[in-house]
mmCIF file with all atom_site columns, C-alpha atoms in Angstrom:
data_model
loop_
_atom_site.group_PDB
_atom_site.id
_atom_site.type_symbol
_atom_site.label_atom_id
_atom_site.label_alt_id
_atom_site.label_comp_id
_atom_site.label_asym_id
_atom_site.label_entity_id
_atom_site.label_seq_id
_atom_site.pdbx_PDB_ins_code
_atom_site.Cartn_x
_atom_site.Cartn_y
_atom_site.Cartn_z
_atom_site.occupancy
_atom_site.B_iso_or_equiv
_atom_site.pdbx_formal_charge
_atom_site.auth_seq_id
_atom_site.auth_comp_id
_atom_site.auth_asym_id
_atom_site.auth_atom_id
_atom_site.pdbx_PDB_model_num
ATOM 1   C CA . UNK A 1 1   ? 56.027 28.035 101.488 1.00 60.00 ? 1178 UNK A CA 1
ATOM 2   C CA . UNK A 1 2   ? 54.282 30.564 103.892 1.00 60.00 ? 1179 UNK A CA 1
ATOM 3   C CA . UNK A 1 3   ? 53.450 27.767 106.329 1.00 68.00 ? 1180 UNK A CA 1
ATOM 4   C CA . UNK A 1 4   ? 57.119 26.587 106.303 1.00 64.00 ? 1181 UNK A CA 1
ATOM 5   C CA . UNK A 1 5   ? 58.310 30.113 106.911 1.00 67.00 ? 1182 UNK A CA 1
ATOM 6   C CA . UNK A 1 6   ? 56.020 30.504 109.650 1.00 68.00 ? 1183 UNK A CA 1
ATOM 7   C CA . UNK A 1 7   ? 57.018 27.156 111.047 1.00 66.00 ? 1184 UNK A CA 1
ATOM 8   C CA . UNK A 1 8   ? 60.757 27.997 111.159 1.00 68.00 ? 1185 UNK A CA 1
ATOM 9   C CA . UNK A 1 9   ? 60.070 31.105 113.171 1.00 73.00 ? 1186 UNK A CA 1
ATOM 10  C CA . UNK A 1 10  ? 58.676 29.058 115.690 1.00 77.00 ? 1187 UNK A CA 1
ATOM 11  C CA . UNK A 1 11  ? 61.846 26.912 115.940 1.00 77.00 ? 1188 UNK A CA 1
ATOM 12  C CA . UNK A 1 12  ? 64.895 28.023 118.011 1.00 84.00 ? 1189 UNK A CA 1
ATOM 13  C CA . UNK A 1 13  ? 67.233 27.013 115.380 1.00 86.00 ? 1190 UNK A CA 1
ATOM 14  C CA . UNK A 1 14  ? 66.210 29.916 113.148 1.00 89.00 ? 1191 UNK A CA 1
ATOM 15  C CA . UNK A 1 15  ? 66.658 32.402 115.887 1.00 90.00 ? 1192 UNK A CA 1
ATOM 16  C CA . UNK A 1 16  ? 69.873 30.915 116.868 1.00 94.00 ? 1193 UNK A CA 1
ATOM 17  C CA . UNK A 1 17  ? 70.986 31.397 113.293 1.00 94.00 ? 1194 UNK A CA 1
ATOM 18  C CA . UNK A 1 18  ? 70.055 35.069 113.468 1.00 94.00 ? 1195 UNK A CA 1
ATOM 19  C CA . UNK A 1 19  ? 71.949 35.460 116.725 1.00 95.00 ? 1196 UNK A CA 1
ATOM 20  C CA . UNK A 1 20  ? 75.049 33.754 115.436 1.00 96.00 ? 1197 UNK A CA 1
ATOM 21  C CA . UNK A 1 21  ? 75.108 35.913 112.245 1.00 96.00 ? 1198 UNK A CA 1
ATOM 22  C CA . UNK A 1 22  ? 74.955 39.018 114.564 1.00 96.00 ? 1199 UNK A CA 1
ATOM 23  C CA . UNK A 1 23  ? 77.753 37.563 116.635 1.00 97.00 ? 1200 UNK A CA 1
ATOM 24  C CA . UNK A 1 24  ? 79.729 36.938 113.506 1.00 97.00 ? 1201 UNK A CA 1
ATOM 25  C CA . UNK A 1 25  ? 79.356 40.550 112.334 1.00 95.00 ? 1202 UNK A CA 1
ATOM 26  C CA . UNK A 1 26  ? 80.260 41.969 115.702 1.00 94.00 ? 1203 UNK A CA 1
ATOM 27  C CA . UNK A 1 27  ? 83.477 39.677 115.798 1.00 95.00 ? 1204 UNK A CA 1
ATOM 28  C CA . UNK A 1 28  ? 84.351 40.800 112.207 1.00 94.00 ? 1205 UNK A CA 1
ATOM 29  C CA . UNK A 1 29  ? 83.985 44.514 113.348 1.00 92.00 ? 1206 UNK A CA 1
ATOM 30  C CA . UNK A 1 30  ? 86.325 43.949 116.310 1.00 91.00 ? 1207 UNK A CA 1
ATOM 31  C CA . UNK A 1 31  ? 88.763 41.993 114.075 1.00 92.00 ? 1208 UNK A CA 1
ATOM 32  C CA . UNK A 1 32  ? 88.795 44.903 111.537 1.00 91.00 ? 1209 UNK A CA 1
ATOM 33  C CA . UNK A 1 33  ? 89.536 47.234 114.426 1.00 90.00 ? 1210 UNK A CA 1
ATOM 34  C CA . UNK A 1 34  ? 92.027 45.286 116.565 1.00 88.00 ? 1211 UNK A CA 1
ATOM 35  C CA . UNK A 1 35  ? 93.679 43.101 114.215 1.00 91.00 ? 1212 UNK A CA 1
ATOM 36  C CA . UNK A 1 36  ? 93.526 45.011 110.902 1.00 89.00 ? 1213 UNK A CA 1
ATOM 37  C CA . UNK A 1 37  ? 93.980 48.307 112.503 1.00 85.00 ? 1214 UNK A CA 1
ATOM 38  C CA . UNK A 1 38  ? 90.943 50.027 111.061 1.00 89.00 ? 1215 UNK A CA 1
ATOM 39  C CA . UNK A 1 39  ? 89.618 52.776 113.078 1.00 87.00 ? 1216 UNK A CA 1
ATOM 40  C CA . UNK A 1 40  ? 85.859 53.034 113.708 1.00 89.00 ? 1217 UNK A CA 1
ATOM 41  C CA . UNK A 1 41  ? 84.004 56.174 113.072 1.00 88.00 ? 1218 UNK A CA 1
ATOM 42  C CA . UNK A 1 42  ? 80.814 57.281 114.803 1.00 89.00 ? 1219 UNK A CA 1
ATOM 43  C CA . UNK A 1 43  ? 78.616 55.744 112.148 1.00 89.00 ? 1220 UNK A CA 1
ATOM 44  C CA . UNK A 1 44  ? 80.535 52.380 112.622 1.00 91.00 ? 1221 UNK A CA 1
ATOM 45  C CA . UNK A 1 45  ? 79.777 52.510 116.287 1.00 91.00 ? 1222 UNK A CA 1
ATOM 46  C CA . UNK A 1 46  ? 76.133 53.125 115.679 1.00 92.00 ? 1223 UNK A CA 1
ATOM 47  C CA . UNK A 1 47  ? 76.089 50.303 113.189 1.00 94.00 ? 1224 UNK A CA 1
ATOM 48  C CA . UNK A 1 48  ? 77.618 48.041 115.725 1.00 93.00 ? 1225 UNK A CA 1
ATOM 49  C CA . UNK A 1 49  ? 74.777 48.951 118.097 1.00 93.00 ? 1226 UNK A CA 1
ATOM 50  C CA . UNK A 1 50  ? 72.342 47.846 115.362 1.00 95.00 ? 1227 UNK A CA 1
ATOM 51  C CA . UNK A 1 51  ? 73.870 44.505 115.144 1.00 96.00 ? 1228 UNK A CA 1
ATOM 52  C CA . UNK A 1 52  ? 73.629 44.363 118.925 1.00 95.00 ? 1229 UNK A CA 1
ATOM 53  C CA . UNK A 1 53  ? 69.939 44.915 118.440 1.00 95.00 ? 1230 UNK A CA 1
ATOM 54  C CA . UNK A 1 54  ? 69.843 41.989 115.961 1.00 95.00 ? 1231 UNK A CA 1
ATOM 55  C CA . UNK A 1 55  ? 71.432 39.887 118.713 1.00 96.00 ? 1232 UNK A CA 1
ATOM 56  C CA . UNK A 1 56  ? 68.841 41.142 121.195 1.00 96.00 ? 1233 UNK A CA 1
ATOM 57  C CA . UNK A 1 57  ? 66.039 40.216 118.909 1.00 95.00 ? 1234 UNK A CA 1
ATOM 58  C CA . UNK A 1 58  ? 67.236 36.645 118.575 1.00 95.00 ? 1235 UNK A CA 1
ATOM 59  C CA . UNK A 1 59  ? 67.672 36.453 122.251 1.00 95.00 ? 1236 UNK A CA 1
ATOM 60  C CA . UNK A 1 60  ? 64.053 37.607 122.899 1.00 95.00 ? 1237 UNK A CA 1
ATOM 61  C CA . UNK A 1 61  ? 62.624 35.077 120.497 1.00 92.00 ? 1238 UNK A CA 1
ATOM 62  C CA . UNK A 1 62  ? 64.894 32.325 121.737 1.00 91.00 ? 1239 UNK A CA 1
ATOM 63  C CA . UNK A 1 63  ? 63.041 32.487 125.127 1.00 92.00 ? 1240 UNK A CA 1
ATOM 64  C CA . UNK A 1 64  ? 60.106 30.617 123.582 1.00 90.00 ? 1241 UNK A CA 1
ATOM 65  C CA . UNK A 1 65  ? 59.634 31.142 119.819 1.00 85.00 ? 1242 UNK A CA 1
ATOM 66  C CA . UNK A 1 66  ? 56.390 29.042 119.706 1.00 85.00 ? 1243 UNK A CA 1
ATOM 67  C CA . UNK A 1 67  ? 54.662 31.611 121.820 1.00 88.00 ? 1244 UNK A CA 1
ATOM 68  C CA . UNK A 1 68  ? 53.463 34.756 119.822 1.00 84.00 ? 1245 UNK A CA 1
ATOM 69  C CA . UNK A 1 69  ? 54.736 37.192 122.418 1.00 91.00 ? 1246 UNK A CA 1
ATOM 70  C CA . UNK A 1 70  ? 58.272 36.161 122.141 1.00 92.00 ? 1247 UNK A CA 1
ATOM 71  C CA . UNK A 1 71  ? 58.403 35.497 118.457 1.00 88.00 ? 1248 UNK A CA 1
ATOM 72  C CA . UNK A 1 72  ? 56.718 38.876 117.684 1.00 91.00 ? 1249 UNK A CA 1
ATOM 73  C CA . UNK A 1 73  ? 58.861 40.576 120.191 1.00 93.00 ? 1250 UNK A CA 1
ATOM 74  C CA . UNK A 1 74  ? 61.917 39.311 118.328 1.00 94.00 ? 1251 UNK A CA 1
ATOM 75  C CA . UNK A 1 75  ? 60.387 40.210 114.822 1.00 94.00 ? 1252 UNK A CA 1
ATOM 76  C CA . UNK A 1 76  ? 59.655 43.589 115.894 1.00 95.00 ? 1253 UNK A CA 1
ATOM 77  C CA . UNK A 1 77  ? 63.029 44.332 117.341 1.00 96.00 ? 1254 UNK A CA 1
ATOM 78  C CA . UNK A 1 78  ? 64.601 42.711 114.326 1.00 95.00 ? 1255 UNK A CA 1
ATOM 79  C CA . UNK A 1 79  ? 62.741 44.976 112.003 1.00 95.00 ? 1256 UNK A CA 1
ATOM 80  C CA . UNK A 1 80  ? 63.385 48.090 113.995 1.00 96.00 ? 1257 UNK A CA 1
ATOM 81  C CA . UNK A 1 81  ? 67.072 47.389 114.200 1.00 95.00 ? 1258 UNK A CA 1
ATOM 82  C CA . UNK A 1 82  ? 67.436 46.536 110.500 1.00 95.00 ? 1259 UNK A CA 1
ATOM 83  C CA . UNK A 1 83  ? 65.474 49.595 109.473 1.00 95.00 ? 1260 UNK A CA 1
ATOM 84  C CA . UNK A 1 84  ? 67.767 51.793 111.540 1.00 95.00 ? 1261 UNK A CA 1
ATOM 85  C CA . UNK A 1 85  ? 70.909 49.915 110.404 1.00 95.00 ? 1262 UNK A CA 1
ATOM 86  C CA . UNK A 1 86  ? 69.894 50.504 106.704 1.00 96.00 ? 1263 UNK A CA 1
ATOM 87  C CA . UNK A 1 87  ? 69.307 54.300 107.551 1.00 95.00 ? 1264 UNK A CA 1
ATOM 88  C CA . UNK A 1 88  ? 72.630 54.579 109.231 1.00 93.00 ? 1265 UNK A CA 1
ATOM 89  C CA . UNK A 1 89  ? 74.694 52.684 106.609 1.00 94.00 ? 1266 UNK A CA 1
ATOM 90  C CA . UNK A 1 90  ? 73.060 54.834 103.715 1.00 93.00 ? 1267 UNK A CA 1
ATOM 91  C CA . UNK A 1 91  ? 73.983 57.999 105.561 1.00 91.00 ? 1268 UNK A CA 1
ATOM 92  C CA . UNK A 1 92  ? 77.594 56.532 106.200 1.00 88.00 ? 1269 UNK A CA 1
ATOM 93  C CA . UNK A 1 93  ? 77.898 55.919 102.422 1.00 90.00 ? 1270 UNK A CA 1
ATOM 94  C CA . UNK A 1 94  ? 76.709 59.449 101.847 1.00 89.00 ? 1271 UNK A CA 1
ATOM 95  C CA . UNK A 1 95  ? 79.459 60.745 104.082 1.00 87.00 ? 1272 UNK A CA 1
ATOM 96  C CA . UNK A 1 96  ? 81.976 58.568 102.408 1.00 86.00 ? 1273 UNK A CA 1
ATOM 97  C CA . UNK A 1 97  ? 81.105 59.296 98.725  1.00 83.00 ? 1274 UNK A CA 1
ATOM 98  C CA . UNK A 1 98  ? 80.367 63.101 99.229  1.00 79.00 ? 1275 UNK A CA 1
ATOM 99  C CA . UNK A 1 99  ? 82.808 64.376 101.883 1.00 75.00 ? 1276 UNK A CA 1
ATOM 100 C CA . UNK A 1 100 ? 82.798 68.025 102.750 1.00 76.00 ? 1277 UNK A CA 1
ATOM 101 C CA . UNK A 1 101 ? 83.004 69.982 105.984 1.00 74.00 ? 1278 UNK A CA 1
ATOM 102 C CA . UNK A 1 102 ? 79.191 70.455 105.880 1.00 73.00 ? 1279 UNK A CA 1
ATOM 103 C CA . UNK A 1 103 ? 78.625 66.674 105.247 1.00 70.00 ? 1280 UNK A CA 1
ATOM 104 C CA . UNK A 1 104 ? 80.342 64.891 108.142 1.00 74.00 ? 1281 UNK A CA 1
ATOM 105 C CA . UNK A 1 105 ? 79.670 63.052 111.259 1.00 76.00 ? 1282 UNK A CA 1
ATOM 106 C CA . UNK A 1 106 ? 80.478 63.986 114.765 1.00 74.00 ? 1283 UNK A CA 1
ATOM 107 C CA . UNK A 1 107 ? 83.392 62.674 116.744 1.00 75.00 ? 1284 UNK A CA 1
ATOM 108 C CA . UNK A 1 108 ? 81.373 62.433 119.751 1.00 78.00 ? 1285 UNK A CA 1
ATOM 109 C CA . UNK A 1 109 ? 78.695 59.752 120.326 1.00 79.00 ? 1286 UNK A CA 1
ATOM 110 C CA . UNK A 1 110 ? 75.299 60.686 121.478 1.00 80.00 ? 1287 UNK A CA 1
ATOM 111 C CA . UNK A 1 111 ? 74.845 58.005 124.116 1.00 78.00 ? 1288 UNK A CA 1
ATOM 112 C CA . UNK A 1 112 ? 72.462 58.762 127.072 1.00 79.00 ? 1289 UNK A CA 1
ATOM 113 C CA . UNK A 1 113 ? 74.190 59.937 130.203 1.00 83.00 ? 1290 UNK A CA 1
ATOM 114 C CA . UNK A 1 114 ? 73.117 56.901 131.997 1.00 85.00 ? 1291 UNK A CA 1
ATOM 115 C CA . UNK A 1 115 ? 74.723 54.639 129.372 1.00 80.00 ? 1292 UNK A CA 1
ATOM 116 C CA . UNK A 1 116 ? 78.152 56.103 128.287 1.00 77.00 ? 1293 UNK A CA 1
ATOM 117 C CA . UNK A 1 117 ? 79.258 52.936 126.263 1.00 77.00 ? 1294 UNK A CA 1
ATOM 118 C CA . UNK A 1 118 ? 82.284 54.904 124.697 1.00 79.00 ? 1295 UNK A CA 1
ATOM 119 C CA . UNK A 1 119 ? 83.567 55.444 128.317 1.00 74.00 ? 1296 UNK A CA 1
ATOM 120 C CA . UNK A 1 120 ? 82.706 52.050 129.712 1.00 87.00 ? 1297 UNK A CA 1
ATOM 121 C CA . UNK A 1 121 ? 83.805 50.090 126.619 1.00 86.00 ? 1298 UNK A CA 1
ATOM 122 C CA . UNK A 1 122 ? 86.284 52.300 124.690 1.00 83.00 ? 1299 UNK A CA 1
ATOM 123 C CA . UNK A 1 123 ? 87.857 49.351 122.950 1.00 77.00 ? 1300 UNK A CA 1
ATOM 124 C CA . UNK A 1 124 ? 84.391 48.567 121.462 1.00 82.00 ? 1301 UNK A CA 1
ATOM 125 C CA . UNK A 1 125 ? 82.395 51.858 121.261 1.00 83.00 ? 1302 UNK A CA 1
ATOM 126 C CA . UNK A 1 126 ? 84.863 54.792 121.071 1.00 84.00 ? 1303 UNK A CA 1
ATOM 127 C CA . UNK A 1 127 ? 84.907 56.378 117.622 1.00 80.00 ? 1304 UNK A CA 1
ATOM 128 C CA . UNK A 1 128 ? 88.427 56.968 116.451 1.00 76.00 ? 1305 UNK A CA 1
ATOM 129 C CA . UNK A 1 129 ? 88.035 58.183 112.761 1.00 76.00 ? 1306 UNK A CA 1
ATOM 130 C CA . UNK A 1 130 ? 86.160 60.515 110.483 1.00 80.00 ? 1307 UNK A CA 1
ATOM 131 C CA . UNK A 1 131 ? 83.135 59.018 108.750 1.00 74.00 ? 1308 UNK A CA 1
ATOM 132 C CA . UNK A 1 132 ? 84.426 60.073 105.295 1.00 74.00 ? 1309 UNK A CA 1
ATOM 133 C CA . UNK A 1 133 ? 87.932 58.329 105.830 1.00 76.00 ? 1310 UNK A CA 1
ATOM 134 C CA . UNK A 1 134 ? 88.493 55.499 103.478 1.00 76.00 ? 1311 UNK A CA 1
ATOM 135 C CA . UNK A 1 135 ? 90.321 52.637 105.191 1.00 79.00 ? 1312 UNK A CA 1
ATOM 136 C CA . UNK A 1 136 ? 89.234 49.334 103.519 1.00 78.00 ? 1313 UNK A CA 1
ATOM 137 C CA . UNK A 1 137 ? 87.607 48.103 100.389 1.00 78.00 ? 1314 UNK A CA 1
ATOM 138 C CA . UNK A 1 138 ? 86.735 44.882 98.749  1.00 82.00 ? 1315 UNK A CA 1
ATOM 139 C CA . UNK A 1 139 ? 85.986 44.599 95.042  1.00 90.00 ? 1316 UNK A CA 1
ATOM 140 C CA . UNK A 1 140 ? 85.669 48.348 94.951  1.00 80.00 ? 1317 UNK A CA 1
ATOM 141 C CA . UNK A 1 141 ? 83.194 48.729 97.778  1.00 83.00 ? 1318 UNK A CA 1
ATOM 142 C CA . UNK A 1 142 ? 84.061 50.342 101.001 1.00 87.00 ? 1319 UNK A CA 1
ATOM 143 C CA . UNK A 1 143 ? 82.800 48.842 104.198 1.00 87.00 ? 1320 UNK A CA 1
ATOM 144 C CA . UNK A 1 144 ? 79.671 50.898 104.650 1.00 89.00 ? 1321 UNK A CA 1
ATOM 145 C CA . UNK A 1 145 ? 78.552 50.044 101.159 1.00 91.00 ? 1322 UNK A CA 1
ATOM 146 C CA . UNK A 1 146 ? 78.900 46.331 102.196 1.00 92.00 ? 1323 UNK A CA 1
ATOM 147 C CA . UNK A 1 147 ? 76.777 47.191 105.367 1.00 94.00 ? 1324 UNK A CA 1
ATOM 148 C CA . UNK A 1 148 ? 74.103 48.512 103.138 1.00 96.00 ? 1325 UNK A CA 1
ATOM 149 C CA . UNK A 1 149 ? 73.810 45.170 101.140 1.00 96.00 ? 1326 UNK A CA 1
ATOM 150 C CA . UNK A 1 150 ? 74.033 43.157 104.385 1.00 95.00 ? 1327 UNK A CA 1
ATOM 151 C CA . UNK A 1 151 ? 71.275 45.204 106.162 1.00 96.00 ? 1328 UNK A CA 1
ATOM 152 C CA . UNK A 1 152 ? 69.212 45.153 102.889 1.00 96.00 ? 1329 UNK A CA 1
ATOM 153 C CA . UNK A 1 153 ? 69.422 41.322 102.907 1.00 96.00 ? 1330 UNK A CA 1
ATOM 154 C CA . UNK A 1 154 ? 68.437 41.227 106.557 1.00 95.00 ? 1331 UNK A CA 1
ATOM 155 C CA . UNK A 1 155 ? 65.444 43.500 105.613 1.00 96.00 ? 1332 UNK A CA 1
ATOM 156 C CA . UNK A 1 156 ? 64.224 41.518 102.823 1.00 94.00 ? 1333 UNK A CA 1
ATOM 157 C CA . UNK A 1 157 ? 64.410 38.234 104.849 1.00 92.00 ? 1334 UNK A CA 1
ATOM 158 C CA . UNK A 1 158 ? 62.531 40.085 107.599 1.00 94.00 ? 1335 UNK A CA 1
ATOM 159 C CA . UNK A 1 159 ? 59.813 41.249 105.326 1.00 92.00 ? 1336 UNK A CA 1
ATOM 160 C CA . UNK A 1 160 ? 59.383 37.736 103.852 1.00 88.00 ? 1337 UNK A CA 1
ATOM 161 C CA . UNK A 1 161 ? 59.182 36.185 107.294 1.00 88.00 ? 1338 UNK A CA 1
ATOM 162 C CA . UNK A 1 162 ? 56.716 38.835 108.608 1.00 88.00 ? 1339 UNK A CA 1
ATOM 163 C CA . UNK A 1 163 ? 54.527 38.460 105.588 1.00 85.00 ? 1340 UNK A CA 1
ATOM 164 C CA . UNK A 1 164 ? 54.515 34.720 105.919 1.00 82.00 ? 1341 UNK A CA 1
ATOM 165 C CA . UNK A 1 165 ? 53.582 34.900 109.615 1.00 78.00 ? 1342 UNK A CA 1
ATOM 166 C CA . UNK A 1 166 ? 50.770 37.486 108.922 1.00 80.00 ? 1343 UNK A CA 1
ATOM 167 C CA . UNK A 1 167 ? 49.376 35.689 105.824 1.00 76.00 ? 1344 UNK A CA 1
ATOM 168 C CA . UNK A 1 168 ? 49.246 32.306 107.515 1.00 66.00 ? 1345 UNK A CA 1
ATOM 169 C CA . UNK A 1 169 ? 47.794 33.835 110.575 1.00 56.00 ? 1346 UNK A CA 1
ATOM 170 C CA . UNK A 1 170 ? 44.981 35.357 108.515 1.00 50.00 ? 1347 UNK A CA 1
ATOM 171 C CA . UNK A 1 171 ? 44.480 32.074 106.659 1.00 47.00 ? 1348 UNK A CA 1
ATOM 172 C CA . UNK A 1 172 ? 44.290 30.088 109.771 1.00 47.00 ? 1349 UNK A CA 1
ATOM 173 C CA . UNK A 1 173 ? 41.827 32.556 111.355 1.00 43.00 ? 1350 UNK A CA 1
ATOM 174 C CA . UNK A 1 174 ? 39.340 32.176 108.485 1.00 38.00 ? 1351 UNK A CA 1
#
């Protein structure tokens, strides 16, 4: 099983699947905003950036997944992105479930001065709502709670893939 998992990370199709899942999540976010009329908050915007990090990790690995440099570059960015995404979505759930004036997000993104995404692409990166605002739910779960689940699944898959790559590498080296 570990050899198979290591083998699929060397295939472009696995990284293409990761990239397509990230594109799907971004398209869903934009549909929620521009078709369903949900207004994104600051945490939503940051969570979108995490998904762009996922897309970036797949693009890095797609360069040549058979080479360790590109594969591990993709794996590292994938892990960092998902770890940050899980942190953000858990904090977002906290804002949502425990609203108070002392537990809320800002209305202003903290983008670097050289990369003002909210000014360059306001239709995509401008926060328009408060993080504790409830706008949509499915089966009793709000959108940030679904993101916790989604990012957790990505993290579990990442852990299994990294473990398989490390274990088979150690086994092959002996």
